[in-house]
mmCIF file of C-alpha atoms in Angstrom:
data_model
loop_
_atom_site.group_PDB
_atom_site.id
_atom_site.type_symbol
_atom_site.label_atom_id
_atom_site.label_comp_id
_atom_site.label_asym_id
_atom_site.label_seq_id
_atom_site.Cartn_x
_atom_site.Cartn_y
_atom_site.Cartn_z
ATOM 1 C CA ILE A 1333 -13.402 24.194 12.641
ATOM 2 C CA VAL A 1334 -14.089 21.235 14.897
ATOM 3 C CA HIS A 1335 -11.131 18.940 15.422
ATOM 4 C CA LEU A 1336 -9.366 16.650 17.884
ATOM 5 C CA SER A 1337 -6.854 17.890 20.429
ATOM 6 C CA ARG A 1338 -4.487 16.137 22.820
ATOM 7 C CA PRO A 1339 -3.690 19.030 25.187
ATOM 8 C CA ASP A 1340 -1.459 17.044 27.558
ATOM 9 C CA THR A 1341 1.522 16.714 25.225
ATOM 10 C CA GLU A 1342 3.737 15.345 27.999
ATOM 11 C CA ALA A 1343 1.520 12.258 28.262
ATOM 12 C CA MET A 1344 1.771 11.655 24.498
ATOM 13 C CA LEU A 1345 -0.365 8.764 23.232
ATOM 14 C CA TYR A 1346 -1.533 8.017 26.761
ATOM 15 C CA ALA A 1347 -3.275 11.401 26.939
ATOM 16 C CA THR A 1348 -7.015 11.752 26.446
ATOM 17 C CA VAL A 1349 -8.028 13.029 23.010
ATOM 18 C CA HIS A 1350 -10.565 15.824 23.369
ATOM 19 C CA LEU A 1351 -13.046 17.539 21.073
ATOM 20 C CA ALA A 1352 -11.945 21.082 20.251
ATOM 21 C CA LEU A 1353 -13.267 24.115 18.381
ATOM 22 C CA THR A 1354 -11.120 26.677 16.595
ATOM 23 C CA SER A 1355 -12.686 29.878 15.213
ATOM 24 C CA GLU A 1356 -11.033 32.669 13.273
ATOM 25 C CA GLY A 1357 -9.525 35.229 15.616
ATOM 26 C CA GLN A 1358 -10.218 33.147 18.741
ATOM 27 C CA GLU A 1359 -8.227 30.710 20.819
ATOM 28 C CA THR A 1360 -8.933 27.019 20.492
ATOM 29 C CA ARG A 1361 -11.556 25.883 22.995
ATOM 30 C CA LEU A 1362 -12.059 22.354 24.331
ATOM 31 C CA LEU A 1363 -15.664 21.172 24.191
ATOM 32 C CA SER A 1364 -15.097 17.947 26.132
ATOM 33 C CA SER A 1365 -12.764 19.020 28.934
ATOM 34 C CA GLU A 1366 -15.032 17.382 31.534
ATOM 35 C CA LEU A 1367 -15.148 14.100 29.629
ATOM 36 C CA ASP A 1368 -12.030 12.030 30.345
ATOM 37 C CA ARG A 1369 -12.578 9.613 27.464
ATOM 38 C CA MET A 1370 -11.087 9.186 23.977
ATOM 39 C CA ILE A 1371 -12.921 10.887 21.104
ATOM 40 C CA THR A 1372 -12.684 10.123 17.383
ATOM 41 C CA SER A 1373 -14.009 11.305 14.010
ATOM 42 C CA PRO A 1374 -15.881 14.560 14.752
ATOM 43 C CA ARG A 1375 -18.355 15.698 12.087
ATOM 44 C CA TYR A 1376 -20.828 18.576 11.983
ATOM 45 C CA SER A 1377 -24.513 17.949 11.497
ATOM 46 C CA ALA A 1378 -25.890 19.247 8.193
ATOM 47 C CA ASP A 1379 -27.277 22.370 9.883
ATOM 48 C CA GLY A 1380 -24.048 23.020 11.783
ATOM 49 C CA ARG A 1381 -25.784 23.061 15.139
ATOM 50 C CA SER A 1382 -24.418 19.783 16.462
ATOM 51 C CA ILE A 1383 -21.205 17.770 16.352
ATOM 52 C CA TYR A 1384 -21.263 13.989 16.067
ATOM 53 C CA PHE A 1385 -18.266 11.960 17.210
ATOM 54 C CA GLY A 1386 -17.095 8.534 18.292
ATOM 55 C CA LEU A 1387 -16.641 8.010 22.025
ATOM 56 C CA GLU A 1388 -14.767 5.216 23.817
ATOM 57 C CA ASP A 1389 -16.054 4.380 27.264
ATOM 58 C CA SER A 1390 -15.506 1.244 29.338
ATOM 59 C CA GLY A 1391 -15.645 -1.346 26.591
ATOM 60 C CA GLU A 1392 -18.171 0.586 24.512
ATOM 61 C CA GLN A 1393 -17.732 2.370 21.169
ATOM 62 C CA ILE A 1394 -20.444 5.008 21.105
ATOM 63 C CA LEU A 1395 -21.914 7.464 18.617
ATOM 64 C CA ALA A 1396 -22.322 10.681 20.568
ATOM 65 C CA ARG A 1397 -23.495 14.229 19.890
ATOM 66 C CA ILE A 1398 -22.871 17.602 21.488
ATOM 67 C CA PRO A 1399 -24.151 21.126 20.662
ATOM 68 C CA ALA A 1400 -21.681 22.920 18.383
ATOM 69 C CA GLU A 1401 -20.905 25.509 21.057
ATOM 70 C CA GLY A 1402 -20.531 22.907 23.791
ATOM 71 C CA GLY A 1403 -22.896 21.491 26.379
ATOM 72 C CA THR A 1404 -24.313 18.126 27.364
ATOM 73 C CA VAL A 1405 -23.096 15.038 25.517
ATOM 74 C CA GLU A 1406 -25.840 12.769 24.169
ATOM 75 C CA ARG A 1407 -25.091 9.084 23.629
ATOM 76 C CA LEU A 1408 -27.117 8.214 20.546
ATOM 77 C CA ILE A 1409 -25.940 4.652 19.902
ATOM 78 C CA ALA A 1410 -24.418 2.950 22.945
ATOM 79 C CA GLY A 1411 -24.579 -0.251 24.932
ATOM 80 C CA GLU A 1412 -23.582 -3.739 23.791
ATOM 81 C CA ARG A 1413 -22.570 -2.789 20.262
ATOM 82 C CA ALA A 1414 -19.617 -1.005 18.701
ATOM 83 C CA VAL A 1415 -19.982 1.984 16.369
ATOM 84 C CA GLN A 1416 -16.944 1.620 14.117
ATOM 85 C CA SER A 1417 -17.463 4.486 11.664
ATOM 86 C CA PHE A 1418 -20.123 6.816 10.302
ATOM 87 C CA THR A 1419 -20.680 9.076 7.302
ATOM 88 C CA PRO A 1420 -21.600 12.755 7.032
ATOM 89 C CA GLU A 1421 -25.292 13.538 7.239
ATOM 90 C CA VAL A 1422 -27.277 13.497 3.964
ATOM 91 C CA ASP A 1423 -30.998 14.396 3.887
ATOM 92 C CA GLY A 1424 -31.225 13.965 7.644
ATOM 93 C CA ALA A 1425 -29.653 10.502 7.678
ATOM 94 C CA ARG A 1426 -26.213 8.979 8.012
ATOM 95 C CA ALA A 1427 -24.763 5.535 7.464
ATOM 96 C CA ILE A 1428 -23.239 3.814 10.487
ATOM 97 C CA LEU A 1429 -20.944 0.786 10.547
ATOM 98 C CA ILE A 1430 -21.890 -1.281 13.605
ATOM 99 C CA SER A 1431 -20.685 -4.550 15.056
ATOM 100 C CA GLU A 1432 -22.076 -6.593 17.933
ATOM 101 C CA PRO A 1433 -20.702 -9.583 19.869
ATOM 102 C CA HIS A 1434 -22.413 -12.005 17.466
ATOM 103 C CA LEU A 1435 -22.575 -9.688 14.449
ATOM 104 C CA PRO A 1436 -19.618 -8.869 12.196
ATOM 105 C CA SER A 1437 -19.675 -5.292 10.895
ATOM 106 C CA GLU A 1438 -22.820 -4.282 9.002
ATOM 107 C CA VAL A 1439 -24.160 -0.977 7.663
ATOM 108 C CA PHE A 1440 -27.064 0.682 9.467
ATOM 109 C CA LEU A 1441 -28.990 3.866 8.650
ATOM 110 C CA LEU A 1442 -29.608 6.402 11.396
ATOM 111 C CA LYS A 1443 -32.436 8.821 10.623
ATOM 112 C CA GLY A 1444 -33.637 10.871 13.554
ATOM 113 C CA ASP A 1445 -33.804 8.400 16.407
ATOM 114 C CA ALA A 1446 -34.559 5.415 14.164
ATOM 115 C CA LEU A 1447 -31.792 2.912 13.448
ATOM 116 C CA GLU A 1448 -32.350 0.573 10.489
ATOM 117 C CA ARG A 1449 -30.052 -2.221 9.389
ATOM 118 C CA LEU A 1450 -29.273 -2.043 5.663
ATOM 119 C CA THR A 1451 -26.828 -4.884 4.951
ATOM 120 C CA HIS A 1452 -26.932 -8.593 5.789
ATOM 121 C CA THR A 1453 -23.531 -9.607 4.464
ATOM 122 C CA ASN A 1454 -22.876 -12.519 6.791
ATOM 123 C CA ASP A 1455 -26.385 -13.789 7.557
ATOM 124 C CA GLU A 1456 -26.090 -16.909 5.415
ATOM 125 C CA LEU A 1457 -22.684 -17.805 6.841
ATOM 126 C CA LEU A 1458 -23.734 -17.201 10.441
ATOM 127 C CA SER A 1459 -26.908 -19.241 10.039
ATOM 128 C CA GLY A 1460 -24.758 -22.373 9.817
ATOM 129 C CA ILE A 1461 -22.401 -21.537 12.695
ATOM 130 C CA THR A 1462 -22.854 -21.755 16.445
ATOM 131 C CA LEU A 1463 -21.038 -18.888 18.130
ATOM 132 C CA GLY A 1464 -19.733 -18.767 21.663
ATOM 133 C CA GLU A 1465 -21.513 -16.806 24.353
ATOM 134 C CA VAL A 1466 -19.855 -13.447 25.132
ATOM 135 C CA GLU A 1467 -19.883 -12.172 28.702
ATOM 136 C CA GLU A 1468 -18.619 -8.886 30.089
ATOM 137 C CA ILE A 1469 -16.865 -9.346 33.426
ATOM 138 C CA HIS A 1470 -15.486 -7.059 36.139
ATOM 139 C CA PHE A 1471 -12.915 -7.927 38.791
ATOM 140 C CA GLU A 1472 -10.087 -6.423 40.834
ATOM 141 C CA SER A 1473 -6.400 -6.585 40.039
ATOM 142 C CA LYS A 1474 -3.776 -7.451 42.652
ATOM 143 C CA ASP A 1475 -3.713 -3.890 44.036
ATOM 144 C CA GLY A 1476 -7.499 -3.483 43.992
ATOM 145 C CA THR A 1477 -7.764 -1.619 40.671
ATOM 146 C CA PRO A 1478 -11.101 -2.399 38.939
ATOM 147 C CA ILE A 1479 -10.571 -4.152 35.592
ATOM 148 C CA GLU A 1480 -13.016 -5.038 32.816
ATOM 149 C CA ALA A 1481 -12.753 -7.925 30.370
ATOM 150 C CA PHE A 1482 -14.771 -9.910 27.865
ATOM 151 C CA VAL A 1483 -15.039 -13.687 27.968
ATOM 152 C CA VAL A 1484 -15.993 -15.819 24.975
ATOM 153 C CA LYS A 1485 -17.127 -19.302 25.961
ATOM 154 C CA PRO A 1486 -17.091 -22.399 23.766
ATOM 155 C CA PRO A 1487 -20.366 -23.172 21.953
ATOM 156 C CA GLY A 1488 -22.325 -25.598 24.106
ATOM 157 C CA PHE A 1489 -20.524 -24.392 27.224
ATOM 158 C CA GLU A 1490 -21.449 -26.469 30.282
ATOM 159 C CA ALA A 1491 -21.247 -25.097 33.796
ATOM 160 C CA GLY A 1492 -19.074 -27.250 35.986
ATOM 161 C CA THR A 1493 -16.724 -28.184 33.148
ATOM 162 C CA ARG A 1494 -13.261 -26.656 33.114
ATOM 163 C CA TYR A 1495 -12.031 -25.784 29.625
ATOM 164 C CA PRO A 1496 -8.586 -24.943 28.270
ATOM 165 C CA ALA A 1497 -8.232 -21.171 28.390
ATOM 166 C CA PHE A 1498 -6.665 -18.512 26.192
ATOM 167 C CA LEU A 1499 -5.537 -15.141 27.558
ATOM 168 C CA ARG A 1500 -5.847 -12.916 24.469
ATOM 169 C CA ILE A 1501 -4.014 -9.595 24.958
ATOM 170 C CA HIS A 1502 -4.823 -6.555 22.810
ATOM 171 C CA GLY A 1503 -2.277 -4.325 21.116
ATOM 172 C CA GLY A 1504 -1.739 -0.610 21.393
ATOM 173 C CA PRO A 1505 -1.386 -0.553 24.311
ATOM 174 C CA GLN A 1506 -3.685 2.452 23.907
ATOM 175 C CA SER A 1507 -6.799 0.632 22.717
ATOM 176 C CA GLN A 1508 -9.558 -1.481 24.219
ATOM 177 C CA TYR A 1509 -11.571 -4.617 23.662
ATOM 178 C CA ASP A 1510 -15.217 -3.756 23.099
ATOM 179 C CA PHE A 1511 -18.622 -5.194 22.212
ATOM 180 C CA ALA A 1512 -17.668 -5.811 18.574
ATOM 181 C CA PHE A 1513 -17.479 -9.227 16.929
ATOM 182 C CA HIS A 1514 -14.012 -10.680 17.599
ATOM 183 C CA PHE A 1515 -13.237 -13.318 15.001
ATOM 184 C CA GLY A 1516 -10.047 -14.604 16.620
ATOM 185 C CA ALA A 1517 -11.772 -15.097 19.966
ATOM 186 C CA GLN A 1518 -14.708 -16.924 18.371
ATOM 187 C CA LEU A 1519 -12.303 -19.118 16.401
ATOM 188 C CA PHE A 1520 -10.536 -20.261 19.569
ATOM 189 C CA ALA A 1521 -13.854 -20.674 21.388
ATOM 190 C CA ALA A 1522 -15.027 -22.928 18.544
ATOM 191 C CA GLN A 1523 -11.995 -25.118 19.272
ATOM 192 C CA GLY A 1524 -13.065 -25.511 22.897
ATOM 193 C CA TYR A 1525 -11.223 -22.674 24.619
ATOM 194 C CA VAL A 1526 -12.573 -20.178 27.111
ATOM 195 C CA VAL A 1527 -11.123 -16.915 25.790
ATOM 196 C CA VAL A 1528 -10.562 -13.988 28.149
ATOM 197 C CA MET A 1529 -9.877 -10.536 26.665
ATOM 198 C CA PRO A 1530 -8.974 -8.034 29.402
ATOM 199 C CA ASN A 1531 -8.579 -4.278 29.194
ATOM 200 C CA PRO A 1532 -5.565 -3.849 31.500
ATOM 201 C CA ARG A 1533 -4.020 -0.576 32.557
ATOM 202 C CA GLY A 1534 -2.621 1.139 29.500
ATOM 203 C CA SER A 1535 -5.975 0.627 27.746
ATOM 204 C CA THR A 1536 -8.139 3.520 26.609
ATOM 205 C CA GLY A 1537 -11.785 3.842 27.601
ATOM 206 C CA TYR A 1538 -11.148 4.301 31.325
ATOM 207 C CA GLY A 1539 -9.570 7.734 31.569
ATOM 208 C CA GLN A 1540 -6.086 9.165 31.247
ATOM 209 C CA ASP A 1541 -4.789 8.044 34.646
ATOM 210 C CA PHE A 1542 -5.709 4.422 33.851
ATOM 211 C CA CYS A 1543 -4.005 4.648 30.469
ATOM 212 C CA LEU A 1544 -0.917 6.410 31.847
ATOM 213 C CA ALA A 1545 -0.460 3.855 34.643
ATOM 214 C CA ILE A 1546 2.070 1.865 32.573
ATOM 215 C CA TRP A 1547 4.264 4.896 31.807
ATOM 216 C CA ARG A 1548 7.846 3.590 32.011
ATOM 217 C CA ASP A 1549 6.374 0.424 33.531
ATOM 218 C CA TRP A 1550 5.436 -1.877 30.639
ATOM 219 C CA GLY A 1551 4.766 -5.338 31.937
ATOM 220 C CA GLY A 1552 4.158 -3.948 35.444
ATOM 221 C CA PRO A 1553 0.559 -3.142 36.391
ATOM 222 C CA ASP A 1554 -0.749 -4.453 33.075
ATOM 223 C CA PHE A 1555 0.856 -7.830 33.822
ATOM 224 C CA GLU A 1556 -0.957 -7.944 37.161
ATOM 225 C CA ASP A 1557 -4.229 -7.018 35.444
ATOM 226 C CA VAL A 1558 -4.123 -9.683 32.751
ATOM 227 C CA MET A 1559 -3.131 -12.323 35.290
ATOM 228 C CA ALA A 1560 -6.073 -11.270 37.463
ATOM 229 C CA SER A 1561 -8.358 -11.959 34.497
ATOM 230 C CA VAL A 1562 -6.994 -15.505 34.319
ATOM 231 C CA ASP A 1563 -7.460 -15.967 38.064
ATOM 232 C CA TYR A 1564 -11.069 -14.787 37.688
ATOM 233 C CA ILE A 1565 -12.048 -17.350 35.055
ATOM 234 C CA ILE A 1566 -10.345 -20.082 37.091
ATOM 235 C CA GLU A 1567 -12.202 -19.039 40.244
ATOM 236 C CA LYS A 1568 -15.488 -19.096 38.309
ATOM 237 C CA GLY A 1569 -14.789 -22.713 37.417
ATOM 238 C CA TRP A 1570 -14.633 -22.024 33.672
ATOM 239 C CA ALA A 1571 -10.910 -22.518 33.034
ATOM 240 C CA ASP A 1572 -8.548 -25.399 33.687
ATOM 241 C CA PRO A 1573 -5.485 -23.944 35.482
ATOM 242 C CA ASP A 1574 -3.338 -26.690 33.965
ATOM 243 C CA ARG A 1575 -4.288 -25.830 30.375
ATOM 244 C CA LEU A 1576 -3.586 -22.131 29.875
ATOM 245 C CA GLY A 1577 -2.393 -20.346 26.736
ATOM 246 C CA VAL A 1578 -1.462 -16.720 26.143
ATOM 247 C CA GLY A 1579 -0.873 -14.601 23.072
ATOM 248 C CA GLY A 1580 -1.211 -11.252 21.387
ATOM 249 C CA TRP A 1581 -0.094 -9.068 18.497
ATOM 250 C CA SER A 1582 2.023 -5.911 18.567
ATOM 251 C CA TYR A 1583 1.909 -4.596 22.155
ATOM 252 C CA GLY A 1584 -0.200 -7.663 22.881
ATOM 253 C CA GLY A 1585 2.842 -9.693 21.871
ATOM 254 C CA MET A 1586 5.136 -7.445 23.900
ATOM 255 C CA LEU A 1587 3.031 -7.981 27.013
ATOM 256 C CA THR A 1588 2.942 -11.710 26.231
ATOM 257 C CA ASN A 1589 6.745 -11.621 26.359
ATOM 258 C CA HIS A 1590 6.519 -10.093 29.823
ATOM 259 C CA VAL A 1591 3.983 -12.694 30.923
ATOM 260 C CA ILE A 1592 6.083 -15.706 29.921
ATOM 261 C CA THR A 1593 9.221 -14.265 31.552
ATOM 262 C CA LYS A 1594 7.362 -13.623 34.817
ATOM 263 C CA THR A 1595 5.280 -16.789 35.240
ATOM 264 C CA ASP A 1596 5.431 -20.449 34.289
ATOM 265 C CA ARG A 1597 1.655 -20.937 34.428
ATOM 266 C CA PHE A 1598 1.126 -21.037 30.652
ATOM 267 C CA LYS A 1599 1.607 -24.224 28.667
ATOM 268 C CA GLY A 1600 1.774 -22.463 25.280
ATOM 269 C CA ALA A 1601 2.207 -18.946 23.910
ATOM 270 C CA TYR A 1602 2.359 -17.044 20.669
ATOM 271 C CA THR A 1603 3.880 -13.605 20.285
ATOM 272 C CA GLY A 1604 3.087 -11.734 17.079
ATOM 273 C CA ALA A 1605 4.933 -8.686 15.697
ATOM 274 C CA SER A 1606 6.405 -8.022 19.121
ATOM 275 C CA ALA A 1607 9.509 -6.493 20.722
ATOM 276 C CA ALA A 1608 11.660 -7.893 23.504
ATOM 277 C CA LEU A 1609 15.041 -6.066 23.599
ATOM 278 C CA TYR A 1610 13.780 -2.501 23.394
ATOM 279 C CA VAL A 1611 17.014 -0.664 22.667
ATOM 280 C CA THR A 1612 17.117 -2.557 19.358
ATOM 281 C CA ASN A 1613 14.353 -0.307 18.058
ATOM 282 C CA TYR A 1614 16.116 3.012 18.609
ATOM 283 C CA GLY A 1615 16.856 4.484 15.172
ATOM 284 C CA HIS A 1616 15.154 1.532 13.497
ATOM 285 C CA ASP A 1617 11.368 1.539 13.903
ATOM 286 C CA MET A 1618 8.673 4.197 13.377
ATOM 287 C CA TYR A 1619 8.380 5.239 17.040
ATOM 288 C CA GLN A 1620 11.489 7.372 17.527
ATOM 289 C CA ARG A 1621 9.774 10.268 19.262
ATOM 290 C CA TRP A 1622 7.921 7.833 21.538
ATOM 291 C CA TRP A 1623 11.059 5.989 22.640
ATOM 292 C CA VAL A 1624 12.881 9.216 23.475
ATOM 293 C CA GLN A 1625 9.976 11.007 25.145
ATOM 294 C CA GLU A 1626 8.998 8.101 27.383
ATOM 295 C CA LEU A 1627 12.287 6.305 28.024
ATOM 296 C CA GLY A 1628 14.860 8.938 27.097
ATOM 297 C CA LEU A 1629 18.001 8.623 25.003
ATOM 298 C CA PRO A 1630 19.427 5.104 25.297
ATOM 299 C CA TRP A 1631 23.015 6.219 25.957
ATOM 300 C CA ARG A 1632 21.800 8.401 28.829
ATOM 301 C CA ASN A 1633 18.908 6.282 30.160
ATOM 302 C CA ARG A 1634 20.140 2.849 29.155
ATOM 303 C CA GLN A 1635 19.183 1.194 32.426
ATOM 304 C CA ILE A 1636 15.459 1.803 31.992
ATOM 305 C CA TYR A 1637 15.581 0.253 28.504
ATOM 306 C CA GLU A 1638 17.260 -2.810 29.998
ATOM 307 C CA ASP A 1639 15.015 -3.013 33.060
ATOM 308 C CA LEU A 1640 11.855 -2.938 30.926
ATOM 309 C CA SER A 1641 13.038 -5.422 28.284
ATOM 310 C CA PRO A 1642 11.631 -8.947 28.776
ATOM 311 C CA PHE A 1643 14.548 -10.182 26.649
ATOM 312 C CA ASN A 1644 16.795 -9.781 29.681
ATOM 313 C CA ARG A 1645 14.687 -12.363 31.540
ATOM 314 C CA VAL A 1646 14.641 -14.819 28.634
ATOM 315 C CA GLU A 1647 16.307 -17.558 30.696
ATOM 316 C CA LYS A 1648 13.166 -17.724 32.862
ATOM 317 C CA ILE A 1649 10.938 -18.751 29.941
ATOM 318 C CA VAL A 1650 9.658 -22.312 30.147
ATOM 319 C CA THR A 1651 6.556 -21.845 27.975
ATOM 320 C CA PRO A 1652 6.804 -23.130 24.377
ATOM 321 C CA VAL A 1653 6.637 -20.005 22.194
ATOM 322 C CA LEU A 1654 5.496 -19.537 18.598
ATOM 323 C CA ILE A 1655 7.011 -16.277 17.273
ATOM 324 C CA VAL A 1656 5.411 -14.666 14.212
ATOM 325 C CA GLY A 1657 6.025 -11.495 12.203
ATOM 326 C CA GLY A 1658 6.121 -9.773 8.838
ATOM 327 C CA GLU A 1659 9.327 -9.413 6.855
ATOM 328 C CA GLU A 1660 8.674 -5.744 6.004
ATOM 329 C CA ASP A 1661 7.261 -4.651 9.368
ATOM 330 C CA TRP A 1662 8.666 -1.191 10.168
ATOM 331 C CA ASN A 1663 6.197 -0.723 12.996
ATOM 332 C CA VAL A 1664 7.773 -3.452 15.127
ATOM 333 C CA PRO A 1665 10.644 -4.714 12.938
ATOM 334 C CA ILE A 1666 11.214 -8.444 12.567
ATOM 335 C CA ILE A 1667 14.675 -8.171 14.169
ATOM 336 C CA ASN A 1668 12.854 -8.247 17.512
ATOM 337 C CA SER A 1669 11.327 -11.645 16.748
ATOM 338 C CA GLU A 1670 14.623 -12.934 15.383
ATOM 339 C CA GLN A 1671 16.485 -11.971 18.539
ATOM 340 C CA LEU A 1672 13.901 -13.580 20.808
ATOM 341 C CA TYR A 1673 13.926 -16.769 18.731
ATOM 342 C CA MET A 1674 17.722 -16.960 18.617
ATOM 343 C CA ALA A 1675 17.992 -16.517 22.381
ATOM 344 C CA LEU A 1676 15.403 -19.220 23.081
ATOM 345 C CA LYS A 1677 17.047 -21.698 20.707
ATOM 346 C CA HIS A 1678 20.472 -20.957 22.163
ATOM 347 C CA LEU A 1679 19.053 -21.815 25.585
ATOM 348 C CA GLY A 1680 17.496 -25.023 24.318
ATOM 349 C CA LYS A 1681 13.914 -23.764 24.791
ATOM 350 C CA THR A 1682 10.930 -24.821 22.676
ATOM 351 C CA ALA A 1683 10.361 -22.089 20.093
ATOM 352 C CA GLU A 1684 9.473 -21.613 16.450
ATOM 353 C CA LEU A 1685 9.849 -18.513 14.261
ATOM 354 C CA VAL A 1686 7.646 -17.881 11.211
ATOM 355 C CA VAL A 1687 8.374 -14.817 9.031
ATOM 356 C CA TYR A 1688 5.875 -13.934 6.293
ATOM 357 C CA PRO A 1689 7.526 -12.463 3.164
ATOM 358 C CA GLY A 1690 6.474 -9.006 2.016
ATOM 359 C CA GLU A 1691 4.129 -8.463 4.964
ATOM 360 C CA TYR A 1692 3.932 -5.358 7.136
ATOM 361 C CA HIS A 1693 2.593 -5.043 10.695
ATOM 362 C CA VAL A 1694 -0.905 -6.134 9.683
ATOM 363 C CA PHE A 1695 -0.960 -8.901 7.090
ATOM 364 C CA SER A 1696 -2.852 -8.281 3.855
ATOM 365 C CA THR A 1697 -2.445 -11.649 2.102
ATOM 366 C CA PRO A 1698 -5.477 -13.860 2.852
ATOM 367 C CA SER A 1699 -3.529 -17.127 2.651
ATOM 368 C CA TYR A 1700 -1.007 -15.789 5.181
ATOM 369 C CA ASN A 1701 -3.743 -14.766 7.599
ATOM 370 C CA LYS A 1702 -5.259 -18.229 7.287
ATOM 371 C CA ASP A 1703 -1.855 -19.792 7.858
ATOM 372 C CA VAL A 1704 -1.259 -17.704 10.990
ATOM 373 C CA TYR A 1705 -4.494 -18.851 12.609
ATOM 374 C CA GLU A 1706 -3.847 -22.481 11.664
ATOM 375 C CA ARG A 1707 -0.409 -22.288 13.270
ATOM 376 C CA PHE A 1708 -1.803 -20.658 16.416
ATOM 377 C CA LEU A 1709 -4.431 -23.366 16.805
ATOM 378 C CA ALA A 1710 -1.950 -26.176 16.119
ATOM 379 C CA TRP A 1711 0.560 -24.746 18.622
ATOM 380 C CA PHE A 1712 -2.052 -24.387 21.337
ATOM 381 C CA GLY A 1713 -3.520 -27.769 20.470
ATOM 382 C CA LYS A 1714 -0.150 -29.419 21.010
ATOM 383 C CA TYR A 1715 1.101 -27.555 24.052
ATOM 384 C CA VAL A 1716 -2.057 -26.293 25.814
ATOM 385 C CA LYS A 1717 -4.464 -29.144 25.104
ATOM 386 C CA GLY A 1718 -1.759 -31.771 24.865
ATOM 387 C CA GLU A 1719 -2.958 -33.070 21.499
ATOM 388 C CA HIS A 1720 -0.546 -35.173 19.445
ATOM 389 C CA ALA A 1721 -0.731 -34.057 15.822
ATOM 390 C CA GLU A 1722 -0.307 -36.748 13.161
ATOM 391 C CA GLY A 1723 3.275 -36.850 11.928
ATOM 392 C CA SER A 1724 4.638 -34.832 14.862
ATOM 393 C CA ASP A 1725 7.590 -36.048 16.921
#
């Protein structure tokens, strides 16, 4: 049986997921012990001689293959595209779901070494839209750590022009931005923003040490990394330092909360499905083992909960904040957003809270998703761009 294994149980979700093999009467054996990268979805080839799997590596989502007994890893589909899923092999072929920077997910057929695109779902729509250029960038954080990010530029981008900028922070934190099509980034780029999407420490795709660097230090090194991405696009002359926005969902919202309590550089922010006063979640959300294993029991280790919580620096926030969440979110419960909103209003800060009825951590109602994006754009338009919406005060 081929399966996934996370042998470093102490590192929990920060630990590298390896490819493993278990045979009757034998101990489990790791096939990818030399490969310090996350692995997903292992499947045998039809003849049982090879194992196909997904591989995360430095902003890439790769279809890889290894001999069933171990050996050299082959990267079959790699580069500036993201392999999002694949089927078992049938008659020597398998279906692959692939996305590219300017291509929303489509189905391809892999037969031997030949890759053929089968679906053209969005061709007609895309033919009438100008998308922003996507650029992969590399830079150093404050302490010299190499960081990777993706930048989406406005359509018709002109060198020498400084644009309003949006720091878009991913969730997880154990995930990564990749070469897939990112609708939200393209939407903001279409409204004239330079969008930067960094993979700060805590992200996968760069090895376990990189991912584990934020252990008991949320909003520490990852804050420095995301701010370095903003400094980079300013230094390149792409971004206007006086028109900066920041936002993210889930851990992306949590890190946004750290950002706006540590710097006043951003003119507008949104924080979606986020947490701010961490002890609130003990006994309440779905991450009970995570809280205890990383931070400890709150009545014994209370100080670390308080030190990490951006809520305790709420008086430092000067950025107008749009706070969004789902009523039935048990991943990051809405009480977190309510507490942040109440504190900001009590302090006389500019804030708005929008709670979507019946929604969980990821919204499923199309009209709500549309509403969220419209609110994000309006908030940034008002506070980042300085636009005056009709009927506003």
